[in-house]
Amino acid sequence: MTLSVKVEIAFATDPDDTSPAWTDVSAYVDVASATVDVTRGRGDQYSNVQPSTAAFTLDNSDGRFTPGYASSPYYPNVVLGKRVRISFRKGVGTWRPRFDGFIDSWPTSWEPTGRLATAAVTAVDRLNRLGRGKVADNLLVKSFKDSNPVNYWTLGDDSAATAPANTVGAMTLVASPAGALTFGDAIGVPTDGLTAGRLADGILFTGGTQQYFAFSSTQSFSFECFYTAAAGGANLLFYGAPLGSSDNLFIRANDGIANQVTAQFLPNAGTGGTATNTAVVNDGKLHHIAVVCNGPAATVTVYVDGVAGTPVSMTFGTPSSVDPIYEVGNALHSTSYTDFTLAHVALYASALSAGEIAKRTVLAGLSTADDSAARWARVADIAGIPSAFVATVGAPGTVSMGALDVQGDGRTYEDLLEATAALESGTMFVSTTGVLTLQMRTVRYNQVPVATLALDDYEADLTFLLDYKGLVNDFTTTDGHGDQHRYVDAASIVANGLYNDDVTLDLMDPAQAEAYSQMRVTTAQPAPRISTFTAQLLANETLADTLWQSELLGQSVVISGLPSTAPATSVTVEIQGYTESFSPLSGYTLQANTTPALAAVWKLGDAVLGVLGSTTRLAY
């Protein structure tokens, strides 16, 4: 089989450009004296997948791959971080992607004569980037800031504060009477680690020239906050001239329509109108409220907990008053004022998108009905990964997820993604095309092997290991309520001694936590296993092509042709990680890390897999 390698580098475009301008540098790849190597995956099924790596050597005789060399045709873009992809092809067939990542090392060297120069390039995939930066800010606070508010108060100030601190703007709010607003003792958003402001028998107001937008027929603006009240209502926003004259905007949690949110505009010019959301908000529970005024579309929409009310068409004029005021909790302009708590009050001179509003409700724990696929997409979005580079594989398992922990506590975005993968008991990796992927646990269940390796395909000795690696006979899962669920295999403890482990997962269904513990406890006696194999595939083009068409991570293959004296003459293993190396001299080798395939998982109603205990096992 003739095998070709193609290496392309996106010199002229940004790393996350969804339409990169690829430059083919294959003609300069040294495959005569060096190999092209790609390593992906992990050592076993209970380890985290490591960032994929690639290594190749380029001929740099004319200096084109020398960083900073002005005569290079790629100058000034021979720098770290450029996107690179590697593909293999047999004969004149289709190019198969093998790696997509970013250059992280670009050393250049010359032999003593100066005639032979090389650049030994290495690259890593997107996981490496996600693992470097800490989540320095509270994720909920960050999501507000990312929407570019003109003014934003978290109201999570400490108890000694007398006025709320403005996180991004210059507008100041003053409580009247003094002491009407208290800090530090009210429960706000449960996931963000902050308290809320409690406003009782008073108002927050500002006046003078602290105007944050001007009404006009084309001006977009938005307001949002988190609100909790047991009864009555509150004037969440009053903006306009003093004492209710023309050019006023009211946003109320109750305006004579029981427990509903209304946004009413009384402009000096324009049609004005009232938009309403019928969701009940004065029920003692936390609610997210957003009002979005789309100036160009001349519509106003009220959102409660991420759900939009009916948009109402209206136009706005320019305020006649040169001294507008902003008030929260104004009893004069509310029909049934009561005590309430506020958190994360934000004002925008733009129209918030439905996606921005939805993100806020998820981060606040108001929308926890995500399955693994939806949670994966949300966390990837929080991490700033373009949706074109995010995917899932397989059907999500049933997972009762708790609210996403949004406190900035030193974790990385990789940690947040790993936590989602752990809830699913899935596998997180970057695909050979550069897509951050969550492979659902159902992919591993009762899967059909993608290929069979015969005796002639092995390049190195096959070894069956029999040891205690991976043995767990006492496992405890702590669920999202803090309750512990322990599963013990007493027979295994008697035979092998105690091997215990534990995990904390934000599972809200105790039955799922029980199932997870049972899944992690292995059988009473460890069985022989093949942990690695090395195959030479240059001479077996059918096998090579079959493997290239599949995502190898998480797939199973059959190792056949073993002698009758082996523990088994044929075994099915799951590929957890691998290194593939290519050169015309050394051929094409695949060295894989494997674990026994998870076969015979119980399936309701199946004639064979539906018999629990004798032919199948439970799986989480």
Coordinates of C-alpha atoms in Angstrom, one line a residue:
M1 CA 0.0 0.0 0.0
T2 CA 1.2 3.5 -0.9
L3 CA 0.6 5.9 2.0
S4 CA 0.8 9.7 1.7
V5 CA 0.8 12.3 4.4
K6 CA -0.5 15.9 4.1
V7 CA 0.3 18.6 6.5
E8 CA -1.5 22.0 6.3
I9 CA -1.0 25.1 8.3
A10 CA -3.4 28.1 8.5
F11 CA -0.7 30.8 8.6
A12 CA -2.9 33.8 7.6
T13 CA -6.1 33.2 9.7
D14 CA -6.9 33.2 13.4
P15 CA -6.9 29.8 15.3
D16 CA -10.7 29.7 15.7
D17 CA -11.5 30.9 12.2
T18 CA -14.3 28.6 10.9
S19 CA -13.0 29.1 7.3
P20 CA -9.3 28.9 7.7
A21 CA -7.0 29.6 4.8
W22 CA -4.9 26.4 4.6
T23 CA -1.4 26.3 3.2
D24 CA -0.2 22.9 2.1
V25 CA 3.4 22.3 3.4
S26 CA 3.5 18.6 2.6
A27 CA 6.3 19.0 0.2
Y28 CA 8.6 20.1 3.0
V29 CA 7.6 17.3 5.5
D30 CA 10.7 15.1 6.2
V31 CA 9.4 11.5 6.0
A32 CA 12.7 10.0 4.9
S33 CA 14.6 10.4 8.2
A34 CA 11.7 11.2 10.7
T35 CA 8.2 9.9 11.4
V36 CA 4.9 11.8 11.5
D37 CA 3.5 10.9 14.9
V38 CA 0.0 11.5 16.4
T39 CA -0.9 10.6 20.0
R40 CA -4.5 10.7 21.3
G41 CA -6.6 9.5 24.2
R42 CA -5.7 8.0 27.6
G43 CA -4.3 5.0 29.2
D44 CA -7.5 3.3 30.6
Q45 CA -11.2 3.9 30.9
Y46 CA -11.0 5.7 34.3
S47 CA -8.3 8.2 33.3
N48 CA -9.0 11.6 31.8
V49 CA -8.2 12.0 28.1
Q50 CA -5.0 14.0 27.6
P51 CA -4.6 16.7 24.9
S52 CA -3.7 15.1 21.6
T53 CA -0.2 15.8 20.3
A54 CA 1.4 15.7 16.9
A55 CA 5.1 15.8 15.8
F56 CA 6.6 16.2 12.4
T57 CA 9.8 17.6 10.9
L58 CA 10.0 20.2 8.1
D59 CA 12.8 20.9 5.7
N60 CA 13.8 24.5 6.4
S61 CA 16.7 24.9 4.0
D62 CA 15.4 28.2 2.6
G63 CA 14.4 29.5 6.0
R64 CA 10.6 29.6 5.3
F65 CA 9.8 28.0 8.6
T66 CA 12.1 30.3 10.7
P67 CA 10.1 32.5 13.0
G68 CA 10.8 36.2 12.3
Y69 CA 12.5 35.6 9.0
A70 CA 11.3 38.4 6.7
S71 CA 12.1 36.5 3.5
S72 CA 9.8 33.7 4.4
P73 CA 6.7 33.5 2.2
Y74 CA 4.7 33.0 5.4
Y75 CA 6.1 36.1 7.2
P76 CA 5.1 37.4 9.7
N77 CA 2.9 34.4 10.6
V78 CA 5.5 31.8 11.5
V79 CA 4.4 32.0 15.1
L80 CA 3.0 29.7 17.8
G81 CA -0.7 29.0 18.0
K82 CA -1.3 28.6 14.3
R83 CA -3.8 25.9 13.5
V84 CA -2.4 22.8 11.8
R85 CA -4.0 19.6 10.5
I86 CA -2.6 16.3 9.4
S87 CA -4.2 13.8 7.0
F88 CA -3.3 10.4 5.6
R89 CA -4.2 8.8 2.3
K90 CA -3.7 5.4 0.8
G91 CA -3.1 5.3 -2.9
V92 CA -5.2 7.9 -4.7
G93 CA -8.1 7.6 -2.3
T94 CA -9.7 10.0 0.1
W95 CA -7.7 12.0 2.6
R96 CA -8.5 10.9 6.1
P97 CA -8.0 13.5 8.9
R98 CA -5.7 12.3 11.7
F99 CA -5.1 15.4 13.8
D100 CA -6.3 19.0 14.1
G101 CA -4.7 21.3 16.6
F102 CA -2.4 24.3 17.2
I103 CA 1.4 24.6 17.0
D104 CA 3.0 24.9 20.4
S105 CA 6.7 24.4 19.5
W106 CA 8.6 25.6 16.5
P107 CA 12.4 25.0 17.0
T108 CA 14.7 25.4 14.1
S109 CA 18.2 23.8 13.8
W110 CA 21.1 23.7 11.4
E111 CA 23.9 21.2 10.9
P112 CA 27.5 22.5 11.2
T113 CA 27.8 23.2 7.4
G114 CA 24.6 25.2 7.5
R115 CA 23.2 23.5 4.4
L116 CA 20.8 21.2 6.2
A117 CA 18.2 23.0 8.3
T118 CA 15.1 21.6 9.9
A119 CA 12.1 22.6 12.0
A120 CA 10.9 19.9 14.4
V121 CA 7.3 21.1 14.9
T122 CA 5.0 19.9 17.7
A123 CA 1.3 20.7 18.1
V124 CA -1.4 20.1 20.7
D125 CA -5.2 20.1 20.4
R126 CA -7.8 22.4 21.9
L127 CA -7.8 20.6 25.3
N128 CA -4.4 22.0 26.0
R129 CA -5.8 25.5 25.7
L130 CA -8.8 24.8 27.9
G131 CA -6.6 23.5 30.6
R132 CA -4.3 26.5 30.9
G133 CA -6.5 29.3 32.0
K134 CA -8.2 29.4 35.4
V135 CA -11.9 30.5 35.7
A136 CA -10.9 33.7 37.5
D137 CA -14.4 35.3 37.6
N138 CA -17.7 34.1 38.8
L139 CA -19.3 32.7 35.6
L140 CA -22.6 34.4 36.2
V141 CA -20.9 37.7 36.7
K142 CA -18.8 37.0 33.6
S143 CA -21.9 36.3 31.5
F144 CA -23.3 39.7 32.4
K145 CA -20.1 41.5 31.7
D146 CA -19.8 39.6 28.3
S147 CA -23.1 41.2 27.3
N148 CA -21.6 44.7 27.7
P149 CA -23.9 46.4 30.2
V150 CA -23.7 50.2 30.6
N151 CA -24.3 49.7 34.3
Y152 CA -24.3 46.6 36.4
W153 CA -24.8 46.0 40.1
T154 CA -24.4 42.5 41.6
L155 CA -25.9 43.7 44.9
G156 CA -23.7 41.0 46.5
D157 CA -22.0 43.7 48.6
D158 CA -21.0 42.9 52.2
S159 CA -23.1 43.9 55.2
A160 CA -21.1 47.0 55.9
A161 CA -22.0 48.6 52.5
T162 CA -24.4 51.5 52.4
A163 CA -24.8 51.6 48.6
P164 CA -24.4 49.0 45.9
A165 CA -21.1 49.0 44.0
N166 CA -21.4 49.5 40.2
T167 CA -19.3 46.7 38.6
V168 CA -18.9 48.3 35.2
G169 CA -20.5 51.7 35.0
A170 CA -20.5 55.1 36.7
M171 CA -24.2 55.4 37.7
T172 CA -24.7 55.5 41.4
L173 CA -27.7 54.3 43.3
V174 CA -28.8 55.8 46.7
A175 CA -31.3 54.2 49.1
S176 CA -34.1 56.4 50.5
P177 CA -34.6 56.5 53.3
A178 CA -31.1 55.6 54.5
G179 CA -31.0 51.9 55.5
A180 CA -33.9 50.8 53.3
L181 CA -31.4 48.6 51.4
T182 CA -29.5 46.0 53.3
F183 CA -26.8 43.7 52.2
G184 CA -25.2 40.4 53.2
D185 CA -28.1 38.6 54.7
A186 CA -30.6 37.9 51.8
I187 CA -30.4 34.8 49.6
G188 CA -29.8 35.6 46.0
V189 CA -28.8 33.3 43.2
P190 CA -27.9 30.0 44.9
T191 CA -25.2 29.0 42.4
D192 CA -23.0 32.2 42.4
G193 CA -21.9 32.3 46.1
L194 CA -23.1 35.9 46.5
T195 CA -25.9 37.4 48.6
A196 CA -28.6 39.7 47.4
G197 CA -29.8 43.2 48.3
R198 CA -33.0 43.4 50.3
L199 CA -35.1 46.5 49.7
A200 CA -37.8 47.3 52.4
D201 CA -40.0 50.3 52.6
G202 CA -37.9 52.5 50.4
I203 CA -36.4 53.1 47.0
L204 CA -33.1 53.1 45.1
F205 CA -32.8 56.2 42.9
T206 CA -30.4 58.3 40.9
G207 CA -31.0 61.6 39.2
G208 CA -29.1 64.5 37.7
T209 CA -27.3 63.7 34.4
Q210 CA -26.8 60.0 35.0
Q211 CA -28.8 59.0 32.0
Y212 CA -27.9 55.6 30.6
F213 CA -29.9 55.8 27.3
A214 CA -32.2 58.1 25.5
F215 CA -35.6 57.0 24.1
S216 CA -35.7 57.2 20.4
S217 CA -37.5 55.4 17.5
T218 CA -34.3 53.4 16.8
Q219 CA -32.7 53.0 20.2
S220 CA -32.4 49.5 21.6
F221 CA -32.1 48.9 25.3
S222 CA -32.5 46.2 27.9
F223 CA -33.0 45.7 31.6
E224 CA -32.5 42.5 33.6
C225 CA -32.4 41.3 37.2
F226 CA -33.0 38.4 39.6
Y227 CA -36.0 39.0 41.8
T228 CA -37.6 37.3 44.8
A229 CA -40.8 38.3 46.5
A230 CA -43.4 36.3 48.4
A231 CA -46.4 38.6 47.6
G232 CA -47.5 41.9 46.4
G233 CA -45.3 43.5 43.8
A234 CA -42.4 45.9 43.1
N235 CA -41.5 48.6 40.7
L236 CA -38.4 47.0 39.2
L237 CA -37.5 50.0 37.0
F238 CA -38.9 53.5 36.7
Y239 CA -37.0 55.7 34.2
G240 CA -38.1 59.1 33.1
A241 CA -39.0 62.6 34.3
P242 CA -39.8 63.1 38.0
L243 CA -43.2 62.4 39.4
G244 CA -44.5 60.5 36.5
S245 CA -44.7 63.2 33.8
S246 CA -44.1 62.3 30.1
D247 CA -41.4 60.1 28.7
N248 CA -41.6 57.4 31.3
L249 CA -40.7 53.7 31.3
F250 CA -42.1 51.4 34.0
I251 CA -41.1 47.8 34.6
R252 CA -43.3 46.3 37.3
A253 CA -43.5 42.8 38.9
N254 CA -47.2 43.6 39.6
D255 CA -49.2 46.4 37.9
G256 CA -52.7 45.4 38.7
I257 CA -52.3 42.1 36.8
A258 CA -51.7 39.7 39.7
N259 CA -48.1 38.5 40.0
Q260 CA -47.2 39.2 36.3
V261 CA -44.4 41.4 34.9
T262 CA -45.3 44.3 32.7
A263 CA -43.2 46.8 30.8
Q264 CA -45.1 50.1 30.1
F265 CA -43.9 53.0 28.0
L266 CA -45.5 56.4 28.2
P267 CA -43.4 58.4 25.7
N268 CA -43.7 62.1 24.9
A269 CA -43.7 61.1 21.2
G270 CA -44.5 57.7 19.6
T271 CA -47.2 55.1 20.3
G272 CA -45.9 53.6 23.5
G273 CA -47.7 50.6 24.9
T274 CA -47.5 47.7 27.5
A275 CA -45.8 44.3 27.1
T276 CA -46.6 41.5 29.6
N277 CA -45.3 38.1 30.6
T278 CA -48.0 36.0 32.3
A279 CA -45.5 33.9 34.4
V280 CA -46.1 34.2 38.1
V281 CA -43.2 35.9 39.8
N282 CA -44.5 36.8 43.3
D283 CA -44.3 33.3 44.7
G284 CA -41.4 33.5 47.0
K285 CA -39.1 31.9 44.5
L286 CA -36.1 33.3 42.6
H287 CA -36.9 34.6 39.1
H288 CA -34.9 36.1 36.3
I289 CA -36.6 39.0 34.6
A290 CA -35.5 40.7 31.4
V291 CA -37.1 43.3 29.3
V292 CA -35.7 43.7 25.8
C293 CA -36.6 46.8 23.7
N294 CA -35.6 46.3 20.0
G295 CA -35.5 49.8 18.6
P296 CA -35.1 49.0 14.9
A297 CA -37.9 46.4 15.1
A298 CA -40.0 48.6 17.4
T299 CA -40.8 45.7 19.7
V300 CA -40.7 45.1 23.4
T301 CA -40.5 41.6 24.9
V302 CA -40.7 40.6 28.6
Y303 CA -38.8 37.4 29.6
V304 CA -39.3 35.5 32.8
D305 CA -36.9 32.7 33.5
G306 CA -35.8 32.6 29.9
V307 CA -39.3 32.3 28.5
A308 CA -40.4 35.2 26.3
G309 CA -43.8 36.8 26.5
T310 CA -45.6 38.0 23.3
P311 CA -43.6 40.9 21.7
V312 CA -45.5 44.1 21.5
S313 CA -45.0 46.7 18.8
M314 CA -44.4 50.3 20.0
T315 CA -42.3 53.3 19.1
F316 CA -40.4 55.6 21.4
G317 CA -39.8 59.3 21.3
T318 CA -37.1 61.6 22.7
P319 CA -37.6 62.5 26.4
S320 CA -38.6 66.1 27.0
S321 CA -37.0 66.1 30.5
V322 CA -33.4 67.0 30.7
D323 CA -33.3 65.6 34.3
P324 CA -34.4 61.9 34.0
I325 CA -34.3 59.7 37.1
Y326 CA -33.9 56.0 37.6
E327 CA -35.7 54.3 40.5
V328 CA -36.1 50.8 41.8
G329 CA -38.8 49.9 44.4
N330 CA -40.7 53.2 44.0
A331 CA -43.9 52.8 46.0
L332 CA -45.4 55.9 44.3
H333 CA -45.4 54.2 40.9
S334 CA -46.3 50.7 42.1
T335 CA -49.8 49.6 42.8
S336 CA -48.9 47.0 45.4
Y337 CA -45.4 47.6 46.7
T338 CA -43.8 45.0 49.1
D339 CA -40.4 44.0 50.4
F340 CA -38.3 42.1 47.9
T341 CA -34.7 41.0 47.1
L342 CA -32.7 42.0 44.0
A343 CA -29.5 40.6 42.5
H344 CA -27.6 41.3 39.3
V345 CA -29.4 44.4 38.1
A346 CA -28.1 45.4 34.7
L347 CA -28.9 48.1 32.2
Y348 CA -27.9 47.9 28.5
A349 CA -28.0 50.3 25.6
S350 CA -28.6 47.3 23.3
A351 CA -31.1 44.5 22.8
L352 CA -30.1 41.3 24.7
S353 CA -30.4 38.1 22.6
A354 CA -32.6 35.2 23.7
G355 CA -29.4 33.2 24.0
E356 CA -27.8 35.6 26.4
I357 CA -30.9 35.5 28.5
A358 CA -31.1 31.7 28.4
K359 CA -27.5 31.5 29.6
R360 CA -28.3 33.6 32.6
T361 CA -31.2 31.3 33.7
V362 CA -29.0 28.2 33.3
L363 CA -26.1 29.6 35.3
A364 CA -28.6 30.6 38.0
G365 CA -29.9 27.1 38.3
L366 CA -33.4 28.1 37.0
S367 CA -33.1 25.8 34.0
T368 CA -31.7 22.4 35.1
A369 CA -33.5 20.2 32.7
D370 CA -30.4 19.8 30.5
D371 CA -29.5 16.4 29.2
S372 CA -25.8 15.7 28.7
A373 CA -25.8 17.0 25.1
A374 CA -27.5 20.3 26.1
R375 CA -25.2 20.8 29.1
W376 CA -22.2 20.1 27.0
A377 CA -23.1 22.8 24.5
R378 CA -23.8 25.3 27.3
V379 CA -20.5 24.7 29.1
A380 CA -18.6 24.9 25.8
D381 CA -20.3 28.2 25.0
I382 CA -19.3 29.5 28.5
A383 CA -15.7 28.4 27.7
G384 CA -15.8 30.5 24.6
I385 CA -15.6 27.7 22.1
P386 CA -17.3 28.4 18.7
S387 CA -20.3 26.1 18.2
A388 CA -18.7 24.9 14.9
F389 CA -16.0 23.2 17.1
V390 CA -18.4 21.5 19.5
A391 CA -20.3 18.1 19.1
T392 CA -21.6 15.1 20.8
V393 CA -21.6 11.4 19.7
G394 CA -24.3 8.9 20.6
A395 CA -27.6 9.2 22.5
P396 CA -27.3 10.9 26.0
G397 CA -27.9 8.7 29.0
T398 CA -30.6 9.6 31.5
V399 CA -28.9 12.0 33.9
S400 CA -30.6 14.2 36.6
M401 CA -28.2 17.1 36.7
G402 CA -28.1 19.7 39.4
A403 CA -27.5 23.4 38.7
L404 CA -24.1 24.3 37.2
D405 CA -21.7 25.5 39.8
V406 CA -20.7 29.0 38.5
Q407 CA -18.4 30.3 41.3
G408 CA -14.9 31.3 40.1
D409 CA -12.9 29.0 42.3
G410 CA -9.7 28.3 40.4
R411 CA -11.0 25.6 38.1
T412 CA -10.2 25.6 34.4
Y413 CA -12.7 25.4 31.6
E414 CA -11.4 21.9 31.0
D415 CA -12.4 21.1 34.6
L416 CA -16.0 22.3 33.9
L417 CA -16.2 20.2 30.8
E418 CA -14.8 17.1 32.5
A419 CA -17.4 17.5 35.2
T420 CA -20.1 17.3 32.6
A421 CA -18.5 14.3 31.0
A422 CA -18.3 12.6 34.4
L423 CA -22.0 13.1 35.0
E424 CA -22.7 11.3 31.7
S425 CA -19.9 8.8 32.4
G426 CA -18.8 9.7 28.8
T427 CA -15.5 10.5 27.2
M428 CA -14.3 13.9 26.4
F429 CA -11.8 14.4 23.5
V430 CA -11.0 16.5 20.5
S431 CA -11.7 14.7 17.3
T432 CA -9.3 14.3 14.4
T433 CA -11.0 17.3 12.8
G434 CA -10.5 19.5 15.8
V435 CA -14.0 19.3 17.3
L436 CA -14.4 19.2 21.0
T437 CA -16.5 16.0 21.5
L438 CA -18.5 14.3 24.2
Q439 CA -18.9 10.7 23.5
M440 CA -21.9 9.4 25.4
R441 CA -21.7 6.3 27.5
T442 CA -24.2 4.5 25.3
V443 CA -21.6 4.4 22.5
R444 CA -19.7 1.8 24.6
Y445 CA -22.7 -0.4 25.2
N446 CA -23.0 -3.6 23.2
Q447 CA -21.2 -2.0 20.3
V448 CA -20.2 -3.9 17.1
P449 CA -16.4 -4.0 16.7
V450 CA -15.2 -1.8 13.8
A451 CA -12.4 -4.2 12.8
T452 CA -10.7 -7.5 13.4
L453 CA -6.9 -7.9 13.7
A454 CA -5.4 -11.1 12.6
L455 CA -2.1 -12.7 13.7
D456 CA -0.2 -11.2 10.7
D457 CA -1.2 -7.6 11.8
Y458 CA 0.6 -7.6 15.1
E459 CA 4.1 -6.1 15.2
A460 CA 4.9 -6.7 18.8
D461 CA 4.2 -9.4 21.3
L462 CA 0.7 -9.5 22.8
T463 CA 0.7 -9.8 26.6
F464 CA -2.2 -10.7 28.8
L465 CA -2.0 -8.9 32.1
L466 CA -3.5 -10.3 35.4
D467 CA -3.1 -7.7 38.2
Y468 CA -5.2 -5.5 40.5
K469 CA -5.2 -2.4 38.2
G470 CA -8.7 -1.0 38.0
L471 CA -10.1 -3.3 40.7
V472 CA -12.7 -1.6 42.8
N473 CA -14.8 -3.6 45.3
D474 CA -16.1 -0.8 47.5
F475 CA -17.3 2.4 45.8
T476 CA -19.2 5.4 47.2
T477 CA -20.9 8.1 45.1
T478 CA -21.9 11.4 46.8
D479 CA -24.9 12.9 45.0
G480 CA -26.0 16.5 44.5
H481 CA -27.9 16.5 47.8
G482 CA -24.7 15.4 49.7
D483 CA -26.0 11.9 50.3
Q484 CA -23.7 8.9 49.9
H485 CA -24.5 5.8 48.0
R486 CA -22.2 2.9 48.6
Y487 CA -21.9 -0.4 46.8
V488 CA -19.7 -3.3 48.1
D489 CA -18.7 -6.6 46.6
A490 CA -18.0 -8.6 49.8
A491 CA -16.8 -11.7 47.9
S492 CA -14.2 -9.6 46.1
I493 CA -13.0 -8.1 49.4
V494 CA -12.5 -11.5 50.9
A495 CA -10.6 -12.8 47.9
N496 CA -8.5 -9.7 47.1
G497 CA -8.6 -7.3 50.0
L498 CA -10.2 -3.9 50.1
Y499 CA -9.9 -1.7 47.0
N500 CA -12.1 1.3 47.5
D501 CA -12.8 4.6 45.7
D502 CA -15.3 7.4 45.7
V503 CA -16.6 10.3 43.6
T504 CA -18.8 13.3 44.0
L505 CA -21.2 13.9 41.2
D506 CA -24.0 16.5 41.0
L507 CA -26.7 13.8 40.4
M508 CA -30.0 14.8 41.8
D509 CA -31.7 11.3 41.4
P510 CA -30.5 9.0 44.2
A511 CA -31.2 5.9 42.0
Q512 CA -28.7 7.2 39.4
A513 CA -26.0 7.7 42.1
E514 CA -26.7 4.1 43.3
A515 CA -26.3 2.8 39.7
Y516 CA -23.0 4.7 39.3
S517 CA -21.5 3.0 42.3
Q518 CA -22.7 -0.4 41.2
M519 CA -21.2 0.2 37.7
R520 CA -17.8 1.1 39.2
V521 CA -17.6 -2.0 41.3
T522 CA -16.0 -4.8 39.3
T523 CA -16.3 -8.5 39.5
A524 CA -15.0 -10.6 42.4
Q525 CA -11.9 -11.8 40.7
P526 CA -9.8 -9.8 38.1
A527 CA -9.7 -11.4 34.7
P528 CA -6.7 -11.5 32.3
R529 CA -6.7 -8.5 29.9
I530 CA -4.7 -7.1 27.0
S531 CA -3.8 -3.6 27.8
T532 CA -1.9 -2.7 24.6
F533 CA -1.2 -3.9 21.1
T534 CA 1.0 -2.7 18.2
A535 CA -0.2 -3.3 14.7
Q536 CA 1.7 -2.8 11.4
L537 CA -0.9 -1.6 8.9
L538 CA 1.1 -0.6 5.9
A539 CA 0.6 -4.1 4.4
N540 CA -3.1 -4.3 5.3
E541 CA -4.8 -1.5 3.5
T542 CA -8.3 -2.8 4.1
L543 CA -7.8 -2.7 7.8
A544 CA -6.1 0.7 7.7
D545 CA -8.9 2.2 5.7
T546 CA -11.5 0.7 8.1
L547 CA -9.8 2.2 11.1
W548 CA -9.4 5.6 9.5
Q549 CA -13.1 5.8 8.7
S550 CA -14.0 5.5 12.4
E551 CA -13.3 7.6 15.5
L552 CA -10.9 5.1 17.1
L553 CA -11.3 6.4 20.7
G554 CA -14.0 4.4 22.4
Q555 CA -14.4 1.9 19.6
S556 CA -13.9 -1.8 20.0
V557 CA -11.8 -4.1 17.9
V558 CA -11.4 -7.9 17.9
I559 CA -7.9 -9.3 18.5
S560 CA -8.0 -12.8 16.9
G561 CA -5.6 -15.6 16.0
L562 CA -4.3 -16.1 19.5
P563 CA -3.0 -19.6 20.4
S564 CA -5.1 -22.2 22.2
T565 CA -2.9 -21.9 25.3
A566 CA -3.8 -18.2 25.7
P567 CA -6.6 -17.2 28.1
A568 CA -8.7 -16.8 25.0
T569 CA -8.1 -17.3 21.3
S570 CA -10.1 -14.1 20.5
V571 CA -10.8 -11.0 22.7
T572 CA -12.7 -7.8 22.1
V573 CA -11.1 -4.7 23.4
E574 CA -12.0 -1.0 23.6
I575 CA -9.4 1.5 22.3
Q576 CA -8.7 4.2 25.0
G577 CA -5.8 5.9 23.4
Y578 CA -3.2 5.4 20.7
T579 CA -0.1 6.6 18.9
E580 CA 0.2 6.3 15.1
S581 CA 3.5 6.7 13.3
F582 CA 4.2 6.9 9.6
S583 CA 7.3 7.0 7.4
P584 CA 8.1 5.1 4.2
L585 CA 11.0 3.5 6.0
S586 CA 9.3 2.4 9.2
G587 CA 5.9 1.9 7.7
Y588 CA 2.6 2.7 9.4
T589 CA 2.2 1.5 13.0
L590 CA -0.7 1.8 15.4
Q591 CA 0.1 1.3 19.1
A592 CA -3.1 1.3 21.1
N593 CA -4.0 1.3 24.8
T594 CA -7.0 -0.9 25.4
T595 CA -9.4 -2.2 28.1
P596 CA -11.9 -5.0 27.9
A597 CA -14.9 -3.9 25.9
L598 CA -18.1 -3.2 27.8
A599 CA -20.3 -5.8 26.2
A600 CA -23.5 -7.5 27.3
V601 CA -25.1 -4.5 29.0
W602 CA -28.6 -5.2 30.2
K603 CA -31.3 -3.9 27.7
L604 CA -35.0 -4.0 28.5
G605 CA -37.1 -6.3 26.3
D606 CA -34.2 -7.8 24.4
A607 CA -34.3 -11.6 24.1
V608 CA -30.6 -12.0 25.0
L609 CA -29.6 -8.8 26.7
G610 CA -32.8 -8.6 28.7
V611 CA -31.7 -11.5 31.1
L612 CA -30.1 -9.7 34.0
G613 CA -27.3 -11.5 35.9
S614 CA -26.8 -14.6 33.8
T615 CA -25.8 -13.0 30.4
T616 CA -25.7 -9.3 31.1
R617 CA -24.6 -6.7 33.7
L618 CA -26.0 -3.4 34.8
A619 CA -24.4 -0.2 33.6
Y620 CA -24.9 3.4 34.6

